[in-house]
Coordinates of C-alpha atoms in Angstrom, one line a residue:
Chain J
M1 CA -182.3 -27.2 -100.6
Q2 CA -180.8 -25.9 -97.5
R3 CA -177.9 -28.5 -97.6
S4 CA -177.1 -27.6 -101.2
L5 CA -177.1 -23.9 -100.4
A6 CA -174.8 -24.5 -97.2
F7 CA -172.5 -26.7 -99.3
G8 CA -172.3 -24.0 -102.1
A9 CA -171.7 -21.4 -99.5
Y10 CA -168.9 -23.5 -98.0
L11 CA -167.2 -24.0 -101.4
L12 CA -167.7 -20.3 -102.3
F13 CA -166.1 -19.1 -99.1
S14 CA -163.2 -21.5 -99.2
S15 CA -162.6 -20.8 -102.8
L16 CA -162.5 -17.0 -102.1
L17 CA -160.3 -17.5 -99.0
L18 CA -157.8 -19.6 -101.1
A19 CA -157.9 -16.9 -103.9
L20 CA -157.2 -14.2 -101.3
L21 CA -154.4 -16.0 -99.8
L22 CA -152.9 -16.6 -103.2
Y23 CA -153.3 -13.0 -104.2
S24 CA -151.9 -11.7 -101.0
G25 CA -149.1 -14.1 -101.6
R26 CA -148.5 -12.7 -104.9
Q27 CA -148.5 -9.1 -103.6
Q28 CA -146.0 -10.1 -100.9
A29 CA -143.8 -11.7 -103.5
D30 CA -143.7 -8.6 -105.6
T31 CA -142.8 -6.5 -102.6
V32 CA -139.9 -9.0 -101.7
A33 CA -138.8 -9.2 -105.4
E34 CA -138.7 -5.5 -105.4
H35 CA -136.8 -4.8 -102.0
Y36 CA -135.2 -7.9 -100.4
F37 CA -134.1 -10.0 -103.4
P38 CA -132.1 -7.2 -104.9
A39 CA -130.5 -6.4 -101.4
N40 CA -129.8 -10.1 -100.9
R41 CA -128.3 -10.4 -104.4
Q42 CA -126.1 -7.4 -103.7
L43 CA -125.0 -9.0 -100.5
V44 CA -124.1 -12.2 -102.3
K45 CA -122.2 -10.4 -104.9
Q46 CA -120.3 -8.2 -102.5
L47 CA -119.4 -11.0 -100.1
G48 CA -119.0 -13.6 -103.0
L49 CA -121.3 -16.0 -101.4
T50 CA -122.0 -19.4 -103.1
D51 CA -124.4 -21.3 -100.9
L52 CA -127.5 -20.9 -98.6
S53 CA -126.8 -21.0 -94.8
I54 CA -129.5 -23.7 -94.1
W55 CA -127.6 -26.8 -92.9
S56 CA -124.4 -25.9 -90.8
E57 CA -123.9 -29.4 -89.4
A58 CA -121.1 -30.5 -91.8
R59 CA -119.0 -28.9 -94.6
Y60 CA -120.7 -30.6 -97.4
T61 CA -124.2 -29.6 -96.2
R62 CA -123.2 -25.9 -95.6
H63 CA -121.7 -25.5 -99.0
P64 CA -123.2 -28.3 -101.2
S65 CA -122.2 -26.6 -104.4
Q66 CA -118.5 -26.3 -103.2
A67 CA -118.2 -29.7 -101.6
D68 CA -115.5 -32.2 -102.4
L69 CA -116.3 -34.6 -105.3
F70 CA -116.4 -37.7 -103.0
T71 CA -118.9 -36.4 -100.5
A72 CA -122.4 -37.9 -100.4
F73 CA -124.2 -34.8 -101.9
Q74 CA -121.9 -34.7 -105.0
D75 CA -123.4 -37.8 -106.5
Y76 CA -126.6 -35.7 -106.9
P77 CA -127.6 -33.0 -104.5
G78 CA -130.2 -34.2 -102.0
A79 CA -129.1 -37.8 -102.2
F80 CA -129.0 -39.8 -99.0
D81 CA -125.6 -41.0 -97.7
H82 CA -124.9 -43.8 -100.3
F83 CA -122.4 -45.5 -98.3
P84 CA -123.7 -48.4 -96.1
A85 CA -121.3 -47.5 -93.5
G86 CA -123.2 -44.1 -93.0
S87 CA -126.1 -46.1 -91.5
I88 CA -124.0 -48.1 -89.2
I89 CA -121.5 -45.7 -87.8
G90 CA -123.1 -43.5 -85.2
P91 CA -122.1 -40.0 -84.5
G92 CA -118.9 -39.9 -82.3
C93 CA -118.5 -38.7 -78.8
L94 CA -116.8 -35.3 -79.0
Q95 CA -114.2 -34.5 -76.4
G96 CA -113.0 -31.1 -75.4
S97 CA -114.5 -27.8 -74.2
P98 CA -116.5 -25.4 -76.1
S99 CA -114.5 -23.4 -78.7
L100 CA -116.9 -20.4 -79.1
S101 CA -118.1 -18.0 -76.4
F102 CA -119.0 -14.4 -76.1
Q103 CA -118.3 -11.7 -73.7
K104 CA -121.0 -9.1 -72.8
R105 CA -120.0 -5.5 -73.2
G106 CA -118.8 -4.1 -69.9
Q107 CA -118.0 -7.6 -68.4
P108 CA -114.6 -9.0 -67.7
Chain I
M1 CA -185.4 -26.5 -108.6
S2 CA -183.7 -28.4 -111.3
A3 CA -183.3 -32.2 -111.1
R4 CA -179.5 -31.9 -110.8
L5 CA -179.8 -29.7 -107.7
K6 CA -182.5 -32.1 -106.3
I7 CA -179.9 -34.9 -106.8
L8 CA -177.2 -32.9 -105.1
E9 CA -179.6 -32.3 -102.2
H10 CA -180.2 -36.0 -102.0
A11 CA -176.4 -36.7 -102.3
L12 CA -175.7 -34.3 -99.3
A13 CA -178.5 -35.8 -97.3
S14 CA -177.3 -39.4 -98.0
M15 CA -173.8 -38.2 -96.9
A16 CA -175.2 -36.6 -93.7
R17 CA -176.7 -40.1 -92.8
R18 CA -173.2 -41.5 -92.8
K19 CA -171.6 -38.5 -91.4
Q20 CA -169.1 -40.3 -89.1
K21 CA -167.7 -42.1 -92.2
N22 CA -167.6 -39.1 -94.4
F23 CA -166.0 -36.8 -91.8
A24 CA -163.2 -39.7 -91.4
I25 CA -162.7 -39.6 -95.2
I26 CA -162.6 -35.8 -95.3
A27 CA -160.1 -35.7 -92.5
V28 CA -157.7 -38.3 -93.9
Y29 CA -158.1 -36.7 -97.4
T30 CA -157.6 -33.1 -96.1
L31 CA -154.4 -34.3 -94.3
T32 CA -153.1 -35.9 -97.4
V33 CA -153.6 -32.9 -99.5
A34 CA -152.4 -30.7 -97.0
T35 CA -149.0 -32.8 -96.7
L36 CA -148.6 -33.0 -100.5
A37 CA -149.4 -29.0 -100.9
S38 CA -147.0 -28.2 -98.1
I39 CA -144.2 -30.0 -99.7
L40 CA -144.9 -28.4 -103.0
F41 CA -145.2 -24.8 -101.5
L42 CA -142.2 -25.1 -99.4
T43 CA -139.8 -26.5 -102.1
Q44 CA -141.2 -24.0 -104.7
A45 CA -140.4 -21.2 -102.2
L46 CA -137.0 -22.3 -101.3
R47 CA -136.1 -22.9 -104.8
N48 CA -137.4 -19.6 -105.7
E49 CA -135.5 -17.9 -103.0
A50 CA -132.3 -19.6 -104.0
A51 CA -132.6 -18.9 -107.7
N52 CA -133.3 -15.3 -106.9
V53 CA -130.5 -14.4 -104.4
L54 CA -127.8 -16.8 -105.7
L55 CA -127.9 -14.9 -109.2
G56 CA -125.4 -12.6 -107.6
A57 CA -122.9 -15.5 -106.9
P58 CA -119.5 -15.5 -108.6
D59 CA -119.7 -16.3 -112.2
L60 CA -117.1 -19.0 -111.8
V61 CA -115.4 -20.2 -108.5
V62 CA -112.0 -22.0 -109.0
Q63 CA -111.0 -24.4 -106.5
R64 CA -107.7 -26.3 -106.3
L65 CA -107.9 -30.0 -105.8
L66 CA -104.9 -31.8 -104.0
A67 CA -105.1 -35.6 -103.5
G68 CA -108.8 -35.4 -104.4
H69 CA -110.0 -32.9 -102.0
H70 CA -110.3 -29.0 -101.8
D71 CA -107.0 -27.4 -100.9
L72 CA -105.6 -23.9 -100.8
I73 CA -105.1 -22.2 -104.2
P74 CA -101.9 -20.2 -105.0
K75 CA -102.6 -16.5 -105.8
Q76 CA -100.6 -16.7 -108.9
Y77 CA -103.3 -18.8 -110.4
A78 CA -105.5 -15.7 -110.3
E79 CA -103.0 -13.9 -112.5
Q80 CA -103.0 -16.7 -115.0
I81 CA -106.8 -16.8 -115.1
A82 CA -107.1 -13.0 -115.4
K83 CA -105.0 -13.2 -118.6
L84 CA -107.7 -15.3 -120.5
P85 CA -109.8 -13.4 -122.8
G86 CA -113.3 -12.6 -121.5
V87 CA -112.3 -12.7 -117.9
G88 CA -112.8 -9.7 -115.8
K89 CA -111.8 -9.3 -112.2
V90 CA -110.3 -12.4 -110.3
T91 CA -110.8 -12.1 -106.5
P92 CA -109.0 -14.5 -104.2
R93 CA -111.5 -15.5 -101.4
V94 CA -110.5 -16.4 -97.9
W95 CA -112.8 -18.6 -95.8
G96 CA -113.1 -21.3 -93.6
Y97 CA -114.9 -23.4 -90.9
Y98 CA -114.8 -23.1 -87.1
Y99 CA -116.4 -25.9 -85.3
D100 CA -118.0 -25.3 -81.9
S101 CA -118.2 -28.7 -80.1
L102 CA -120.7 -27.4 -77.5
K103 CA -123.4 -26.4 -80.1
K104 CA -122.1 -28.9 -82.5
V105 CA -122.1 -26.3 -85.2
N106 CA -119.9 -25.3 -88.1
F107 CA -119.5 -21.6 -88.3
T108 CA -118.5 -20.1 -91.7
L109 CA -115.7 -17.6 -91.2
L110 CA -115.2 -15.2 -94.2
G111 CA -112.5 -12.6 -94.8
V112 CA -113.7 -9.2 -96.1
N113 CA -111.6 -6.5 -97.8
D114 CA -114.3 -4.4 -99.2
A115 CA -114.9 -1.1 -97.2
S116 CA -118.3 -0.4 -98.7
E117 CA -121.3 -1.4 -96.5
P118 CA -123.3 -4.3 -97.6
P119 CA -127.1 -4.1 -97.5
L120 CA -129.1 -5.8 -94.7
L121 CA -126.3 -5.1 -92.1
A122 CA -126.9 -3.1 -88.9
G123 CA -123.7 -1.5 -87.8
H124 CA -120.7 -1.7 -90.0
L125 CA -118.2 -4.2 -91.4
P126 CA -115.2 -4.9 -89.4
T127 CA -112.4 -2.5 -90.3
S128 CA -109.7 -3.2 -87.7
G129 CA -108.1 -6.4 -86.6
R130 CA -110.2 -7.2 -83.6
Q131 CA -113.6 -6.6 -85.0
C132 CA -116.3 -8.9 -86.6
A133 CA -119.8 -9.0 -88.1
L134 CA -122.2 -11.8 -87.3
G135 CA -125.2 -13.5 -88.8
R136 CA -128.4 -13.1 -87.1
G137 CA -128.5 -16.9 -86.3
I138 CA -125.4 -16.7 -84.2
A139 CA -126.6 -13.5 -82.5
D140 CA -130.1 -15.0 -81.5
T141 CA -128.6 -18.3 -80.3
Y142 CA -125.9 -16.9 -78.1
G143 CA -128.0 -13.6 -77.2
V144 CA -125.4 -11.2 -78.2
E145 CA -125.6 -7.7 -79.9
I146 CA -123.5 -5.1 -81.3
G147 CA -120.8 -4.0 -78.8
D148 CA -120.4 -7.4 -77.3
S149 CA -117.3 -9.5 -77.9
L150 CA -116.8 -12.7 -79.8
V151 CA -114.2 -15.0 -78.2
L152 CA -112.5 -17.5 -80.6
V153 CA -109.7 -19.8 -80.2
D154 CA -107.3 -19.6 -83.1
S155 CA -105.0 -22.2 -84.9
K156 CA -102.2 -21.7 -82.3
N157 CA -104.7 -22.2 -79.5
R158 CA -104.7 -18.5 -78.4
T159 CA -108.0 -17.0 -77.1
L160 CA -109.0 -14.0 -79.1
L161 CA -111.6 -11.4 -78.5
Y162 CA -113.4 -9.5 -81.5
E163 CA -115.8 -6.6 -80.9
I164 CA -119.1 -7.3 -82.8
T165 CA -119.6 -4.1 -85.1
G166 CA -122.3 -5.4 -87.3
L167 CA -125.2 -7.9 -87.3
F168 CA -127.0 -9.0 -90.4
S169 CA -130.8 -8.6 -90.4
H170 CA -133.3 -11.5 -90.5
Q171 CA -134.1 -10.7 -94.1
S172 CA -130.7 -12.3 -95.0
S173 CA -130.8 -15.1 -92.6
L174 CA -130.9 -17.8 -95.6
L175 CA -127.5 -16.5 -96.6
T176 CA -125.7 -15.1 -93.4
N177 CA -127.2 -17.1 -90.5
D178 CA -123.9 -18.7 -89.4
L179 CA -121.7 -16.3 -91.1
I180 CA -118.7 -14.6 -89.1
L181 CA -117.0 -12.0 -91.0
L182 CA -113.5 -10.8 -90.2
P183 CA -111.0 -8.6 -91.9
E184 CA -109.1 -10.8 -94.5
A185 CA -105.7 -10.0 -92.9
E186 CA -107.1 -10.9 -89.5
L187 CA -108.5 -14.2 -90.8
R188 CA -105.3 -15.1 -92.5
R189 CA -103.6 -14.7 -89.1
F190 CA -106.4 -16.7 -87.3
F191 CA -106.1 -19.6 -89.6
A192 CA -102.4 -19.2 -90.1
L193 CA -102.9 -19.0 -93.8
P194 CA -99.9 -17.9 -96.0
D195 CA -100.4 -14.6 -97.8
S196 CA -99.6 -16.3 -101.3
Q197 CA -102.7 -18.6 -101.0
A198 CA -106.3 -18.2 -100.9
S199 CA -109.2 -20.5 -100.3
D200 CA -110.5 -20.3 -103.8
L201 CA -111.0 -17.7 -106.6
A202 CA -114.1 -15.9 -107.6
V203 CA -113.9 -15.2 -111.3
Q204 CA -115.9 -12.6 -113.1
V205 CA -116.7 -13.6 -116.7
Y206 CA -118.1 -10.6 -118.9
N207 CA -120.3 -12.8 -121.2
E208 CA -122.2 -15.5 -119.3
Q209 CA -122.4 -17.7 -122.5
E210 CA -118.7 -18.1 -122.2
V211 CA -118.6 -19.4 -118.6
S212 CA -118.5 -23.1 -119.7
T213 CA -115.8 -22.5 -122.4
L214 CA -113.8 -20.5 -119.9
A215 CA -114.2 -23.2 -117.3
K216 CA -112.8 -25.7 -119.8
K217 CA -109.8 -23.4 -120.6
I218 CA -109.0 -23.0 -116.9
K219 CA -109.2 -26.7 -116.3
H220 CA -107.0 -27.2 -119.4
Q221 CA -104.3 -24.6 -118.2
L222 CA -104.4 -25.5 -114.6
P223 CA -105.4 -29.3 -114.4
D224 CA -105.3 -29.4 -110.7
T225 CA -108.3 -27.0 -110.5
R226 CA -111.9 -27.5 -110.3
P227 CA -114.1 -24.6 -111.8
I228 CA -117.6 -24.4 -110.6
G229 CA -120.0 -22.2 -112.7
K230 CA -122.9 -20.0 -111.3
M231 CA -125.4 -22.3 -113.2
E232 CA -123.9 -25.3 -111.5
I233 CA -124.5 -23.5 -108.1
L234 CA -128.1 -22.6 -109.1
H235 CA -128.6 -26.0 -110.4
T236 CA -127.5 -27.4 -107.1
Y237 CA -130.2 -25.8 -105.2
D238 CA -132.8 -26.4 -108.0
T239 CA -132.2 -30.2 -107.4
V240 CA -131.9 -29.9 -103.7
F241 CA -135.5 -28.6 -103.3
N242 CA -136.8 -30.5 -106.2
W243 CA -139.8 -32.7 -105.0
R244 CA -138.2 -35.7 -106.5
S245 CA -135.2 -35.6 -104.1
G246 CA -134.4 -37.2 -100.8
I247 CA -136.5 -36.6 -97.8
M248 CA -139.0 -34.7 -99.8
L249 CA -139.8 -37.7 -102.1
T250 CA -140.1 -39.9 -99.0
I251 CA -142.7 -37.7 -97.4
F252 CA -144.4 -37.1 -100.8
S253 CA -144.7 -40.8 -101.7
S254 CA -145.9 -41.7 -98.2
A255 CA -148.7 -39.1 -98.5
L256 CA -149.4 -40.4 -102.2
I257 CA -149.5 -43.8 -100.9
A258 CA -152.0 -43.0 -98.1
F259 CA -154.1 -41.4 -100.7
C260 CA -154.0 -44.3 -103.0
I261 CA -155.0 -46.7 -100.0
L262 CA -158.0 -44.3 -99.5
A263 CA -158.9 -44.4 -103.2
W264 CA -158.3 -48.2 -103.5
D265 CA -160.6 -48.8 -100.4
K266 CA -163.4 -46.8 -102.2
A267 CA -162.7 -48.4 -105.5
T268 CA -162.7 -52.1 -104.4
G269 CA -166.3 -52.0 -103.1
I270 CA -169.1 -50.2 -101.7
S271 CA -170.7 -50.9 -98.4
A272 CA -173.9 -53.2 -98.2
E273 CA -175.9 -50.1 -97.0
E274 CA -174.9 -48.2 -100.1
K275 CA -175.7 -51.1 -102.4
R276 CA -179.2 -51.4 -100.9
E277 CA -179.6 -47.5 -101.4
I278 CA -178.7 -47.9 -105.1
G279 CA -181.0 -50.8 -105.2
I280 CA -184.0 -48.9 -103.8
L281 CA -183.4 -45.9 -106.0
K282 CA -183.4 -48.0 -109.0
A283 CA -186.5 -49.8 -107.9
I284 CA -188.5 -46.5 -107.4
G285 CA -187.6 -45.5 -111.0
W286 CA -184.2 -43.8 -110.8
E287 CA -182.2 -44.0 -114.1
T288 CA -178.7 -45.4 -114.1
S289 CA -177.6 -41.9 -115.1
D290 CA -179.2 -40.4 -112.0
V291 CA -177.4 -42.9 -109.8
L292 CA -174.2 -42.1 -111.4
L293 CA -174.8 -38.3 -111.0
L294 CA -175.7 -38.8 -107.4
K295 CA -172.4 -40.6 -106.8
F296 CA -170.6 -38.0 -108.8
W297 CA -171.9 -35.3 -106.5
E298 CA -170.9 -37.3 -103.4
G299 CA -167.3 -37.8 -104.8
L300 CA -167.1 -34.1 -105.9
A301 CA -168.4 -32.9 -102.4
V302 CA -165.8 -34.9 -100.5
S303 CA -162.9 -34.4 -102.8
L304 CA -163.5 -30.7 -103.4
S305 CA -164.1 -29.9 -99.9
S306 CA -160.9 -31.7 -98.8
F307 CA -158.9 -30.2 -101.5
L308 CA -159.7 -26.6 -100.7
L309 CA -159.4 -27.1 -97.0
G310 CA -156.1 -29.1 -97.4
T311 CA -154.6 -26.4 -99.7
I312 CA -155.6 -23.6 -97.3
I313 CA -154.1 -25.4 -94.4
A314 CA -150.8 -26.0 -96.4
Y315 CA -150.5 -22.4 -97.4
L316 CA -151.0 -21.3 -93.7
H317 CA -148.6 -23.8 -92.4
I318 CA -145.9 -22.8 -94.8
F319 CA -146.3 -19.1 -95.1
F320 CA -148.0 -17.9 -91.8
F321 CA -146.6 -20.5 -89.4
G322 CA -143.1 -20.8 -90.8
A323 CA -143.4 -24.5 -91.8
G324 CA -143.6 -25.6 -88.2
V325 CA -144.4 -29.1 -88.9
L326 CA -142.4 -29.7 -92.1
G327 CA -139.4 -27.3 -91.0
P328 CA -137.9 -29.8 -88.6
V329 CA -137.8 -32.5 -91.3
I330 CA -135.7 -30.3 -93.5
Q331 CA -133.8 -29.0 -90.6
G332 CA -132.3 -32.6 -89.9
W333 CA -129.3 -32.1 -87.6
S334 CA -128.7 -28.5 -88.2
V335 CA -128.5 -26.5 -85.1
L336 CA -128.3 -22.9 -86.4
F337 CA -131.3 -23.3 -88.6
P338 CA -132.6 -20.0 -90.0
K339 CA -136.1 -19.0 -89.1
F340 CA -138.3 -19.6 -92.1
D341 CA -139.8 -16.4 -93.4
L342 CA -140.5 -17.5 -96.8
T343 CA -141.9 -15.6 -99.7
P344 CA -144.9 -17.3 -101.4
A345 CA -144.0 -18.5 -104.8
I346 CA -147.1 -20.3 -105.9
D347 CA -146.9 -22.1 -109.3
L348 CA -150.6 -22.4 -110.3
Y349 CA -149.8 -25.3 -112.5
Q350 CA -148.7 -27.2 -109.5
I351 CA -152.0 -26.6 -107.8
F352 CA -154.0 -27.5 -110.8
A353 CA -151.8 -30.6 -111.1
L354 CA -152.5 -31.5 -107.4
A355 CA -156.2 -30.9 -107.9
G356 CA -156.1 -33.2 -111.0
L357 CA -154.1 -35.9 -109.2
T358 CA -156.4 -36.0 -106.2
I359 CA -160.0 -35.0 -107.3
I360 CA -160.4 -36.9 -110.5
P361 CA -159.2 -40.3 -109.1
Y362 CA -161.3 -39.9 -106.1
I363 CA -164.5 -39.2 -108.2
A364 CA -163.6 -42.1 -110.5
C365 CA -163.2 -44.4 -107.5
T366 CA -166.6 -43.4 -106.1
V367 CA -168.5 -43.5 -109.5
I368 CA -167.1 -46.8 -111.1
P369 CA -168.2 -49.3 -108.3
S370 CA -171.6 -47.5 -108.2
W371 CA -172.0 -47.8 -111.7
K372 CA -171.4 -51.5 -111.5
N373 CA -174.2 -51.8 -109.1
A374 CA -176.4 -49.4 -110.9
V375 CA -176.4 -51.5 -114.1
T376 CA -177.4 -54.6 -112.2
D377 CA -181.0 -55.8 -111.4
P378 CA -182.2 -53.8 -108.5
D379 CA -183.6 -56.9 -106.8
S380 CA -180.3 -58.9 -107.0
V381 CA -178.5 -55.8 -105.7
M382 CA -180.8 -55.4 -102.6
R383 CA -180.5 -59.2 -101.9
S384 CA -176.7 -59.4 -102.3

């Protein structure tokens, strides 16, 4: 009897924990929907943004919805590079000095 | 105590006798469920985020194609498009990329004209020529703040200093992480863009039902253009974060295959010890239905425990620990990757589907081989 009680208690505890997490997630989503989504939507509208700033390594990954028709993602978004050459040609060695830097306030 | 509870008690005692094996199964099972649930939670949250924030995107973006790729569009196209019935404001957008070979990252430079302050910006938008506003990702990567200066090299190889007047907050990182805002006139000078041209045109359409018709009209009147509707933008992200696409499918199918191997191992046979146990139970008078109930409890105990534990781990992984394990998979080669602070967007249908896909097959794989032994003569089962 002890084992089944312990098992029942474990199931009850984990079910309640999961329910609590889902409920708190719901509350959090409601807060975000009320405050941050409208603010972000307004930002997108004002600046005329079209894409999420997730992958900044290439043009067609930074703006997948605006990419040229012949880029990999334009066959269907999320597609792997469909040209066999993509798996053979490695990234090139870039020459030159860094083109972006910052100057701290008050420093020459 | 009812007979069913006694059978459950017996099932748990039987599992405790083989605790090493059962713990190993629960660990693998939990890991599989956690992987599957993490992918579902992460993709659903990103899809939800994209669908909500990109609703503010331009109704129609009109690009010009030259020799098959995106080219600058003459501003007079904006006048032609504005004359079409149903079209509101047509805004030429000026933007471009700036590659930093040290960090190996593309920054997006965007020209702004609007004087009104956007939300989620600390400080203010650039107003004079030598000012700029930055995304949080750049500020965090380079450790800069408002008042510092950004040094860029323009198209004529001149080094230019821009005072940072505004920084976007973390809450907008999914949109502005790598963004550098400059006054439009300054950005034109920077890229040496002619005043008569723009990067593309953002078109306002009064009735969203007419967007596709207007896109066809624009394409007909200006054949060298490519109109991209808001629905296409939303669809892009819906597809990118669909569980069926790319890397997600790879991880998803690996986890699913691992689960299938686990279930297959259970289904293809039970151990000699388990067979002997079934034979003894039958010999001392247990009915076949009792044996099946015993095995059902065993299967349910393992699968339900693993499912609940796996789902909790997945939730904590994605929404409390910022997708620490799965994040780098999505990150790929991206250097300025935004910090994940995702909003939970749980689809209960997905959780029930995951439960159905993992719990039911496992119970079936536990019960069916036992049923085969339970209906066989106990003596031959014990001797086999």
